[in-house]
Coordinates of N, CA and C and ligand atoms in Angstrom, one line a residue:
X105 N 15.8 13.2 7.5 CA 15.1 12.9 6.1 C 13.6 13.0 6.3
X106 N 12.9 13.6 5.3 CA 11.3 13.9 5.6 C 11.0 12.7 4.8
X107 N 9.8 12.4 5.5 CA 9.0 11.2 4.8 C 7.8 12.0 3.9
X108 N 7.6 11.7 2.7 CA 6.2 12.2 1.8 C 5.8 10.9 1.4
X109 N 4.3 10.6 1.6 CA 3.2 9.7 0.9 C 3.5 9.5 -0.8
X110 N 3.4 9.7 -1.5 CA 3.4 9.3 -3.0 C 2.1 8.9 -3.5
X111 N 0.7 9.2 -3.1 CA -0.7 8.8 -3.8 C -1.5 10.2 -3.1
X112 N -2.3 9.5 -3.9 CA -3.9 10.7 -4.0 C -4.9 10.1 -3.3
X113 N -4.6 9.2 -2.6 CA -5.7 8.1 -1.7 C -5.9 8.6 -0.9
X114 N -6.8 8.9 -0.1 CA -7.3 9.7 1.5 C -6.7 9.1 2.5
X115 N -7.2 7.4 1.8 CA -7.3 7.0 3.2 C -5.9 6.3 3.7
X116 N -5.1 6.2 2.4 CA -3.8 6.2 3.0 C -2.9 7.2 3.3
X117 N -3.2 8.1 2.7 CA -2.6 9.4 3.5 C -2.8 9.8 5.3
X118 N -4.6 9.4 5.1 CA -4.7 9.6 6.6 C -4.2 8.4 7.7
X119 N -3.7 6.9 7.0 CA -3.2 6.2 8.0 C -1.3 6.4 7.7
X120 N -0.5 7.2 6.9 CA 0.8 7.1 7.2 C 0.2 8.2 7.7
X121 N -0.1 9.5 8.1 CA -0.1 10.9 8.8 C -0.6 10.0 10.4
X122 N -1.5 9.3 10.4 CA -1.7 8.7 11.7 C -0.8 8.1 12.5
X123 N 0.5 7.7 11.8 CA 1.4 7.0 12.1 C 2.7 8.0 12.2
X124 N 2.5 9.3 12.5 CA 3.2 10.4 13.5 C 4.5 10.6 12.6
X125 N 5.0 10.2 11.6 CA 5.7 10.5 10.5 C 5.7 11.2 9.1
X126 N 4.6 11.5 8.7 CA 4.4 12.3 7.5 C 4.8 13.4 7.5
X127 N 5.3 13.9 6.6 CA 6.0 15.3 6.6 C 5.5 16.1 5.2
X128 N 4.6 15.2 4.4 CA 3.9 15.4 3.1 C 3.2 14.8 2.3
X129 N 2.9 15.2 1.1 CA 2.2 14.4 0.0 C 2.9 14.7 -1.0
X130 N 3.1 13.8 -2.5 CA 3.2 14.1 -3.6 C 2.3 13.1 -4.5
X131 N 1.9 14.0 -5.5 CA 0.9 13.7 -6.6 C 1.0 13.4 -8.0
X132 N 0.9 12.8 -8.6 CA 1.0 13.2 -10.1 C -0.5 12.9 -10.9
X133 N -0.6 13.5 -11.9 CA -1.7 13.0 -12.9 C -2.4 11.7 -12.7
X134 N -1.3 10.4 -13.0 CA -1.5 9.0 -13.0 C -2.2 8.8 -11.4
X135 N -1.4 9.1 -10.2 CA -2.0 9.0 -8.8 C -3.5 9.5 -9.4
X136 N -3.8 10.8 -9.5 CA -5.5 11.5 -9.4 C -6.2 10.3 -10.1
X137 N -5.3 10.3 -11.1 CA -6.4 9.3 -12.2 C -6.9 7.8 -11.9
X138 N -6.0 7.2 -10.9 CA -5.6 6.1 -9.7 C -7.0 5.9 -9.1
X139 N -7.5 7.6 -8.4 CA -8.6 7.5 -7.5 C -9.7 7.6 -8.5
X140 N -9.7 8.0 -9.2 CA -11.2 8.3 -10.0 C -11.2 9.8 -9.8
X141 N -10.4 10.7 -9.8 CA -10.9 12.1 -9.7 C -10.8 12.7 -10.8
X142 N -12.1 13.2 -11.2 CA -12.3 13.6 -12.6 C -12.5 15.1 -12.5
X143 N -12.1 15.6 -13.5 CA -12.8 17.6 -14.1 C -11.7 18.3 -12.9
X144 N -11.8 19.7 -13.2 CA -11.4 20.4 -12.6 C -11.7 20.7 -11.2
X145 N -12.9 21.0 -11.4 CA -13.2 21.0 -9.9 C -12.8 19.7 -8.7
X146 N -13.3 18.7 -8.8 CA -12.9 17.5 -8.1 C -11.3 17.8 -8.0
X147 N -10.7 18.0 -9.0 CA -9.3 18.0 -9.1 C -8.7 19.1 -7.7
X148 N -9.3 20.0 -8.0 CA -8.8 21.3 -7.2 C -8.9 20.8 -5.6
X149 N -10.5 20.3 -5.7 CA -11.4 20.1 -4.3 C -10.4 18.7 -3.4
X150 N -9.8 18.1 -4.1 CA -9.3 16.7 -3.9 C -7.6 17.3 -3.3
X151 N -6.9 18.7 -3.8 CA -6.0 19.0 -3.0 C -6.7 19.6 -1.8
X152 N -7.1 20.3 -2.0 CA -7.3 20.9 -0.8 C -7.9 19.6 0.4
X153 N -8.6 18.7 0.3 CA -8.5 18.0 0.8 C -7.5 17.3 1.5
X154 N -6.4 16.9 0.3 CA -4.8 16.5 1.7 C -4.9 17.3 2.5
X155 N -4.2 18.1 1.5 CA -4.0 20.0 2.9 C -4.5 19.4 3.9
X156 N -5.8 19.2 4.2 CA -6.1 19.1 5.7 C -6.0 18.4 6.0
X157 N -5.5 17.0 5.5 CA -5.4 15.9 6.5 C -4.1 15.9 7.1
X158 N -3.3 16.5 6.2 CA -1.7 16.6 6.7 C -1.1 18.0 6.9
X159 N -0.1 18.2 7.5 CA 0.5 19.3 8.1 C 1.5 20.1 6.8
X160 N 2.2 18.9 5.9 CA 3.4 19.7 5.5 C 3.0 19.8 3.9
X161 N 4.1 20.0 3.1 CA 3.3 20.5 1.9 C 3.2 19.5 1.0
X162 N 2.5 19.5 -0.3 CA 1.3 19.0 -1.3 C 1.8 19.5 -2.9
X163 N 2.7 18.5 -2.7 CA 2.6 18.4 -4.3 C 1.9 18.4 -5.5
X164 N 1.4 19.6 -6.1 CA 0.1 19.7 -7.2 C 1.0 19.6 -8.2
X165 N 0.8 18.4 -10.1 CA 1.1 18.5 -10.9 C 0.4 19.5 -12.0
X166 N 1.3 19.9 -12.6 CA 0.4 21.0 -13.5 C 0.5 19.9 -14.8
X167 N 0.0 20.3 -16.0 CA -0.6 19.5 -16.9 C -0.4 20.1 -18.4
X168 N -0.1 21.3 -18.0 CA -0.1 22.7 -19.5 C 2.2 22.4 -19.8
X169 N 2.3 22.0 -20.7 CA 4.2 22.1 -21.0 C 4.6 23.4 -21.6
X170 N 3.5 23.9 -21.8 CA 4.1 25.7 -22.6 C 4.0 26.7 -20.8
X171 N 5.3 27.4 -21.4 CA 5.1 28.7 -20.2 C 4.0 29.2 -19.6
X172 N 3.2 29.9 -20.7 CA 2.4 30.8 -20.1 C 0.8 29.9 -19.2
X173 N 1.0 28.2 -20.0 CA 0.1 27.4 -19.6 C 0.5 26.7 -17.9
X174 N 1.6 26.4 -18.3 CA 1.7 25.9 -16.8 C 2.0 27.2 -15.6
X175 N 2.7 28.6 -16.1 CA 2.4 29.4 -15.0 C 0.9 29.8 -14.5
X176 N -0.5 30.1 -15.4 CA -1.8 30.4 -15.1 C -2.1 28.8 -14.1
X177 N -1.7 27.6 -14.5 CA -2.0 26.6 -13.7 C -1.3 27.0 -12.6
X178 N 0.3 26.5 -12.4 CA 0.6 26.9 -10.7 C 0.0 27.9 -10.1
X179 N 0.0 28.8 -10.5 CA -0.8 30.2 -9.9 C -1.5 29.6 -9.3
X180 N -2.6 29.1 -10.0 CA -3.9 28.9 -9.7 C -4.0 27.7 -8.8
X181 N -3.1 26.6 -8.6 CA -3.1 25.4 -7.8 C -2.3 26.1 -6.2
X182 N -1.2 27.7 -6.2 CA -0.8 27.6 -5.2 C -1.7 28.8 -4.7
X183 N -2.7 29.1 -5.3 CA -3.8 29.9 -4.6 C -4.9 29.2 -3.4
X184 N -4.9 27.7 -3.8 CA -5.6 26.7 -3.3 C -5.5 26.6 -2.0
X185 N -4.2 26.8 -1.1 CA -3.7 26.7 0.0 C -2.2 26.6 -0.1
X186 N -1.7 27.0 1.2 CA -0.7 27.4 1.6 C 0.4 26.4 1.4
X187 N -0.1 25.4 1.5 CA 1.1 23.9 1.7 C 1.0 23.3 0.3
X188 N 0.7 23.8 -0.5 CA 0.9 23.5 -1.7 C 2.0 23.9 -2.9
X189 N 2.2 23.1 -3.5 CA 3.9 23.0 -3.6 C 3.6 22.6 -5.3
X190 N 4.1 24.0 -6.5 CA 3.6 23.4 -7.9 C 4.8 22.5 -8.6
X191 N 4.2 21.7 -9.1 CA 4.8 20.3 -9.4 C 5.4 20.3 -11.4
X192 N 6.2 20.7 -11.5 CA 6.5 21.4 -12.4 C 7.6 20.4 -13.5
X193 N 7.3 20.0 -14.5 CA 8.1 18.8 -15.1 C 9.1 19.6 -15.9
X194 N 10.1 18.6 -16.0 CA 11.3 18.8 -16.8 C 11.7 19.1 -17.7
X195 N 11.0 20.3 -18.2 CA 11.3 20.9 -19.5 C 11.2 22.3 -20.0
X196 N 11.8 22.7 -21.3 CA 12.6 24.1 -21.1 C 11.7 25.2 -20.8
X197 N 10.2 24.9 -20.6 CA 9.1 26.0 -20.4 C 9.4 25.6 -18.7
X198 N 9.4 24.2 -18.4 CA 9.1 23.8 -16.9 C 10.1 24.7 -16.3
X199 N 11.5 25.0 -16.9 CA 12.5 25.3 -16.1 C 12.3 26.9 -16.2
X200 N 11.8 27.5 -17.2 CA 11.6 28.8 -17.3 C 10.2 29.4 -16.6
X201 N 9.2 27.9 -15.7 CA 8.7 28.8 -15.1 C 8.6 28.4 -13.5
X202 N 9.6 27.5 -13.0 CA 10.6 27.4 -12.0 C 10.8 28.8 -11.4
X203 N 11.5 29.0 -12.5 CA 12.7 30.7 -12.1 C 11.4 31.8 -11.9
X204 N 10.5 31.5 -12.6 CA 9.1 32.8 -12.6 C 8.6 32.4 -11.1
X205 N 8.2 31.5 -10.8 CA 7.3 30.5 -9.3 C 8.6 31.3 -8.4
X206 N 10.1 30.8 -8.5 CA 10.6 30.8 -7.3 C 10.9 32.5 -7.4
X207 N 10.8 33.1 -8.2 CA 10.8 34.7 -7.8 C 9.7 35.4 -7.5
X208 N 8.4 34.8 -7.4 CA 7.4 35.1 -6.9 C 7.5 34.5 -5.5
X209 N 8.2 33.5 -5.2 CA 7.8 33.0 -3.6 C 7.1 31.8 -3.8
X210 N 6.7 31.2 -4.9 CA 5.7 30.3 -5.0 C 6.6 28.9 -5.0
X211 N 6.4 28.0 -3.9 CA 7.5 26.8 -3.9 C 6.6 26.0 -5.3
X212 N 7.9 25.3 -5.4 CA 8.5 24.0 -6.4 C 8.5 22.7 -6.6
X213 N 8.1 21.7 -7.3 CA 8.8 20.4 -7.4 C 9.2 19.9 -8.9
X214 N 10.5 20.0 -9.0 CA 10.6 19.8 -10.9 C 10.9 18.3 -10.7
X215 N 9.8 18.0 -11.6 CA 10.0 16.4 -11.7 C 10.2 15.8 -12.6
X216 N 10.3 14.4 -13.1 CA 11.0 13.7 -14.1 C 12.2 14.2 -14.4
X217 N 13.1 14.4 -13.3 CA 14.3 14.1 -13.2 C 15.4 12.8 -13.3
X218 N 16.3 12.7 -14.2 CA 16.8 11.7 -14.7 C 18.6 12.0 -14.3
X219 N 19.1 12.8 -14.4 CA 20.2 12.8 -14.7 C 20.8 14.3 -13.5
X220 N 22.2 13.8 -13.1 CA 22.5 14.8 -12.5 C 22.6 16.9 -12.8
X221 N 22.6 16.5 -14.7 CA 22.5 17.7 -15.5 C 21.2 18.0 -15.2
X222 N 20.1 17.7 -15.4 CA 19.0 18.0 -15.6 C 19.0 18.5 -13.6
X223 N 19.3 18.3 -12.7 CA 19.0 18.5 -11.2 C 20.0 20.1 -10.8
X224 N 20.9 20.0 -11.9 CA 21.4 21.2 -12.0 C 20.8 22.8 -12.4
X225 N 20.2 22.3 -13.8 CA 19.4 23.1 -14.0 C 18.0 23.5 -13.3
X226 N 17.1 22.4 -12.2 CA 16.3 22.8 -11.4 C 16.7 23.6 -10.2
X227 N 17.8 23.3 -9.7 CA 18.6 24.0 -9.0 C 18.6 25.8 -9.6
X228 N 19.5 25.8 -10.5 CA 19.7 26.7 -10.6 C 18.6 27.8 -10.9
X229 N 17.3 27.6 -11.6 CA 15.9 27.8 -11.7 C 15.7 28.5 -10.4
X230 N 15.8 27.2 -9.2 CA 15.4 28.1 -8.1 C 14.3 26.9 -7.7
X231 N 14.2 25.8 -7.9 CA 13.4 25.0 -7.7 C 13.2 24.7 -5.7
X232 N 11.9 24.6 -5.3 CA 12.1 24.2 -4.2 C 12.5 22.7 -3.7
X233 N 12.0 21.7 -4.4 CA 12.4 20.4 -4.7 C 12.6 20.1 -5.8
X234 N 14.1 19.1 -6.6 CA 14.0 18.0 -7.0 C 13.7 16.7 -7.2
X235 N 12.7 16.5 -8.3 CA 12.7 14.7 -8.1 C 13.3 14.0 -9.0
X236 N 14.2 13.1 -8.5 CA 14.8 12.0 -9.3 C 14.0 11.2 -8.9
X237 N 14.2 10.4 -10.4 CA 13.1 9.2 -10.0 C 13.9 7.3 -9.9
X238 N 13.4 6.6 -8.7 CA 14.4 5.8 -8.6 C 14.5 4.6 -9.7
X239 N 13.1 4.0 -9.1 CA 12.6 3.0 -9.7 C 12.5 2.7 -11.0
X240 N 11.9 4.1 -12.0 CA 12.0 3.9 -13.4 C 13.3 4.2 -14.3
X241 N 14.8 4.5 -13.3 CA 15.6 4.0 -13.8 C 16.3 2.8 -13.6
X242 N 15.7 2.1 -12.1 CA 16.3 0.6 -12.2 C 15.6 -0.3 -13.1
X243 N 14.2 0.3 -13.7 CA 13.3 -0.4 -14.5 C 14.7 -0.5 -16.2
X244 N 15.2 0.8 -16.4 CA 15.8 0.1 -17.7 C 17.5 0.3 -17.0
X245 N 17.6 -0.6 -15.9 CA 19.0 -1.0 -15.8 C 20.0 -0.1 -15.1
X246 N 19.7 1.2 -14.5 CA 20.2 2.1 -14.7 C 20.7 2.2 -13.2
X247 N 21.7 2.9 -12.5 CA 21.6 2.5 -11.2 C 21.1 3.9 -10.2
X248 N 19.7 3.7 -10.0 CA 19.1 4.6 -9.2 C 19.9 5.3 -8.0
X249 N 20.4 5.0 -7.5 CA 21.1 5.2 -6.1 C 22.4 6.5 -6.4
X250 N 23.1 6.0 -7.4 CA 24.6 6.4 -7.7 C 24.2 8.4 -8.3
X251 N 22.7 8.1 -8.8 CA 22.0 9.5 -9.3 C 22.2 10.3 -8.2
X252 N 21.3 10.2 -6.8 CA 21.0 10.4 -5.8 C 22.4 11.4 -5.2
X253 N 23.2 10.2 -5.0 CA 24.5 10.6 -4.7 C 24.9 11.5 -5.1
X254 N 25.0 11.4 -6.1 CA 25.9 12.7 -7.3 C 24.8 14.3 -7.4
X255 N 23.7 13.7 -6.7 CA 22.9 15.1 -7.0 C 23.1 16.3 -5.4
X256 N 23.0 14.9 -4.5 CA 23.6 15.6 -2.9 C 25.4 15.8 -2.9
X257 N 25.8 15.3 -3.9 CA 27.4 16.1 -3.5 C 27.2 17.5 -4.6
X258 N 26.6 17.6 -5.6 CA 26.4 18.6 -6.4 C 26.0 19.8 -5.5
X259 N 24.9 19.1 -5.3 CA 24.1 20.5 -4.6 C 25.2 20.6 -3.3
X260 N 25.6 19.9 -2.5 CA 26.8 20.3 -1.4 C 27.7 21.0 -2.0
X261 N 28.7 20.7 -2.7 CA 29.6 22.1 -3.2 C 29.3 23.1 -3.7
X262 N 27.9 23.2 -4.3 CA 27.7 24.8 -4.8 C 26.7 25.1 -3.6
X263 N 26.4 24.7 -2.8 CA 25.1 25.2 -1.8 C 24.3 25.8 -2.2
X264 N 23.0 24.7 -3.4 CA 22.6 24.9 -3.8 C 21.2 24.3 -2.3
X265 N 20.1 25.3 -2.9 CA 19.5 25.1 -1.6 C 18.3 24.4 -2.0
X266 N 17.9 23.4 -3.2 CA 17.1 22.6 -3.4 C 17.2 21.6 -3.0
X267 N 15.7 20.9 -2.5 CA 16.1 20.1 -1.3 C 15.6 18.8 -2.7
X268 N 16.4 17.5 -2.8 CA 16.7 16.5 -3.0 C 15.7 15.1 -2.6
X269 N 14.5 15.7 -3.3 CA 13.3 14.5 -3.4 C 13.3 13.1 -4.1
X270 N 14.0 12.3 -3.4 CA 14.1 11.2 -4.3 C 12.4 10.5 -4.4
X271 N 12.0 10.3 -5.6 CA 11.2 9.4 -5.7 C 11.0 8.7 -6.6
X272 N 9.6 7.6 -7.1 CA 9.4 6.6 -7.9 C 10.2 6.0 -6.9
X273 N 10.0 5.3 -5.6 CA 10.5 4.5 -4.6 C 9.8 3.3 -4.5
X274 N 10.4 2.1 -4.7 CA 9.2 0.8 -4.6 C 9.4 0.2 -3.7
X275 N 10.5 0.0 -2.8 CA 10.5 -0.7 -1.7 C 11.4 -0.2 -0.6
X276 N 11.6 -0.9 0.6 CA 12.4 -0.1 1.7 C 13.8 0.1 1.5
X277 N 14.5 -0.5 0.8 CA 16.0 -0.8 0.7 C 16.2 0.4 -0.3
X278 N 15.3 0.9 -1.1 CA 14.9 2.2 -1.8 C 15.4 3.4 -0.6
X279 N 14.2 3.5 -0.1 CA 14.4 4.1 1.2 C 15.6 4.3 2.1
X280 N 16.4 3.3 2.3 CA 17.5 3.2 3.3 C 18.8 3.6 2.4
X281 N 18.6 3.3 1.3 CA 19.9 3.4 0.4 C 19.9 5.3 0.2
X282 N 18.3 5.8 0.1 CA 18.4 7.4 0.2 C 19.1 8.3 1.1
X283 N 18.4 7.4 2.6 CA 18.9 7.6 3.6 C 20.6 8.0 3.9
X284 N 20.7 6.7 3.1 CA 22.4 6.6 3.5 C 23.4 7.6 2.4
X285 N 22.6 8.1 1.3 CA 22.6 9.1 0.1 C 22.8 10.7 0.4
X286 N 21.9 10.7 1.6 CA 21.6 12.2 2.0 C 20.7 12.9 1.4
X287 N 19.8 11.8 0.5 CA 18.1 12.5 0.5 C 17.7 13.1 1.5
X288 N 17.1 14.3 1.0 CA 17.0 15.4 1.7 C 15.0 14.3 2.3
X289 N 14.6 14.6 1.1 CA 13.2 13.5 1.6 C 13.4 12.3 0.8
X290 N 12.1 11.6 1.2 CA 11.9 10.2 0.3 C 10.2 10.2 0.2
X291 N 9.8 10.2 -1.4 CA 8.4 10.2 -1.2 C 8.2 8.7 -2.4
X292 N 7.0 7.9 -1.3 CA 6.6 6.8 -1.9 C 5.4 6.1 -1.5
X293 N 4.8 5.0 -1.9 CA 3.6 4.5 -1.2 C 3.4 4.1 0.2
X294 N 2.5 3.6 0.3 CA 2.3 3.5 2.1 C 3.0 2.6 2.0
X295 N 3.0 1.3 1.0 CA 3.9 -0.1 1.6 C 5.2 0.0 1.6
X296 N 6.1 0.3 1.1 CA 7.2 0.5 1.2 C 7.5 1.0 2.8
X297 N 7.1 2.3 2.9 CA 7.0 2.8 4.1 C 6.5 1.8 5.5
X298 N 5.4 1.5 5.7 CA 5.1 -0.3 6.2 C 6.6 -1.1 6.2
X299 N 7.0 -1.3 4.9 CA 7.7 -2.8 5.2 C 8.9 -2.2 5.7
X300 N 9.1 -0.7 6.4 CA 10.2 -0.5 7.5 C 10.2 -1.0 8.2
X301 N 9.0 -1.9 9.0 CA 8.6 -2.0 10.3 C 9.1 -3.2 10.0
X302 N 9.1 -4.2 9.3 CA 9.4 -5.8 9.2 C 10.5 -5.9 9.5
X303 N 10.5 -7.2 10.2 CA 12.2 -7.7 10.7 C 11.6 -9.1 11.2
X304 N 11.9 -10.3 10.5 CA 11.3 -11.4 10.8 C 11.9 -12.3 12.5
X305 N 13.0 -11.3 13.2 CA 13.6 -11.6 14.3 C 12.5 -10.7 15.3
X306 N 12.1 -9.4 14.7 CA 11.1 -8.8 15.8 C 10.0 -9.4 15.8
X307 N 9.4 -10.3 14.8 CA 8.3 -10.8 15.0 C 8.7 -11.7 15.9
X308 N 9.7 -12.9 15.6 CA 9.9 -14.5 16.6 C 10.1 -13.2 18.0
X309 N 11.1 -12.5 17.9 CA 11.7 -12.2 19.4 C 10.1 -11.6 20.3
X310 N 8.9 -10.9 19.8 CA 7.8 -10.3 20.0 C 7.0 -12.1 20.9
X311 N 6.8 -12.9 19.7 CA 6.4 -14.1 19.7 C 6.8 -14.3 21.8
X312 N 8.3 -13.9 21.4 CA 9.3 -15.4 22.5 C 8.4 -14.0 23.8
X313 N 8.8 -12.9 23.6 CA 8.4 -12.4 25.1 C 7.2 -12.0 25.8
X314 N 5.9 -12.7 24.6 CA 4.8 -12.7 25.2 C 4.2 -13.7 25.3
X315 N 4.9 -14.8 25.1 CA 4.9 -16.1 25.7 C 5.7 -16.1 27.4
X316 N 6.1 -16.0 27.2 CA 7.3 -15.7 28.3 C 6.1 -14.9 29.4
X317 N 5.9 -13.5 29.1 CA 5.3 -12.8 29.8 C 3.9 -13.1 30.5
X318 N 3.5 -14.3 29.8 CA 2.2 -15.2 30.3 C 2.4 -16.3 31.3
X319 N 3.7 -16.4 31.5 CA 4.2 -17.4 32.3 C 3.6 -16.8 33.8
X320 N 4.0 -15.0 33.9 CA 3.8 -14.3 35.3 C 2.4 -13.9 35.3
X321 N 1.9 -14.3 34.8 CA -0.1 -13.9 35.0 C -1.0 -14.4 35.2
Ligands
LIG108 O1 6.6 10.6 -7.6 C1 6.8 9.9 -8.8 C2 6.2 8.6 -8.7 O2 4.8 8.6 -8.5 C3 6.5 7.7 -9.8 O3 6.5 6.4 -9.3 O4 6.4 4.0 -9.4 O5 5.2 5.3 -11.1 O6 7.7 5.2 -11.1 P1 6.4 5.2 -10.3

């Protein structure tokens, strides 16, 4: 399972990629708007900036809901650099220009994904990733996880080759529950990612053997 960041922050991008796990970024409007990056240009200059801090690809949101608006945007966001990946939302222009991006070669991420129907139709588009989103359906009750599932047995019996980005991830159990799902990735903030590392027995057991270890010095 690939790990992807989930913010537009530098400097956390550059400490999960420091931490020999990153396999990407994803972005949305709300993230840019998060950092303070304003106008076009900043906007453009601020992807290409992941790009280099990381290896794998970079989720750009486009902003235009009509066809011919959001294809002149992806164009123009996957001209930017190579590991850039247009980020393409859930609707009937999004999905019609899915199918235009992925017959040009230009990868994908259809996002605001809710429902196993809706991951069908990115699929079928030709999308390079889907995102279901977890959190804002456990926000109204909904059971994030059971989506996930149904979207990796979907895509398993038709061998559909869109890879299964779960995100809107808030915490680790998020993460492990994808894991155990067969998310293809998992994209979310640095802390979540962080609170893998906790285990209040590795901290005492850490505690007991360097105490111990001072005993011989
Ligand atoms: O990738 C989508 C993500 O940024 C949404 O997360 O926490 O705003 O639901 P959240």
């Amino acid at each position: 399972m690939k790990f992807f960041i989930d913010t537009a922050n530098l400097d956390q991008i550059r400490e999960a990629n420091d931490l020999g796990i990153l396999d990407g970024v994803t972005t949305n409007p709300s993230l840019m708007a998060k950092e303070g990056i304003k106008g076009q240009e900043s906007i453009l200059k601020h992807y290409v900036d992941i790009c280099n801090i990381v290896e794998g690809d970079v989720s750009a949101e486009v902003i235009a809901t009509d066809f011919e608006g959001i294809v002149r945007e992806g164009e123009a966001l996957a001209a930017l650099h190579p590991q850039i990946v247009v980020k393409v939302p859930m609707i009937k222009d999004g999905i019609k220009a899915i199918k235009y991006f992925s017959n040009k070669g230009i990868k994908t991420n259809c996002t605001l994904v809710f429902s196993p129907g809706q991951a069908i139709l990115a699929a079928k588009a030709g999308a390079t990733y889907v995102s279901p989103f977890l959190g804002r359906l456990d926000d109204i009750s909904t059971d994030s996880i059971t989506l996930i599932h149904q979207i990796v047995n979907i895509y398993s019996i038709h061998g559909f080759k869109t890879q299964v980005l779960a995100a809107s991830i808030r915490h680790a159990m998020h993460i492990v529950a994808c894991a155990e799902a067969g998310a293809d990735v998992v994209t979310c903030p640095l802390e979540p990612i962080l609170s893998l590392l906790k285990h209040p027995l590795t901290d005492i057991g850490l505690e007991k053997f360097l105490a111990d270890a001072k005993k011989f010095m």
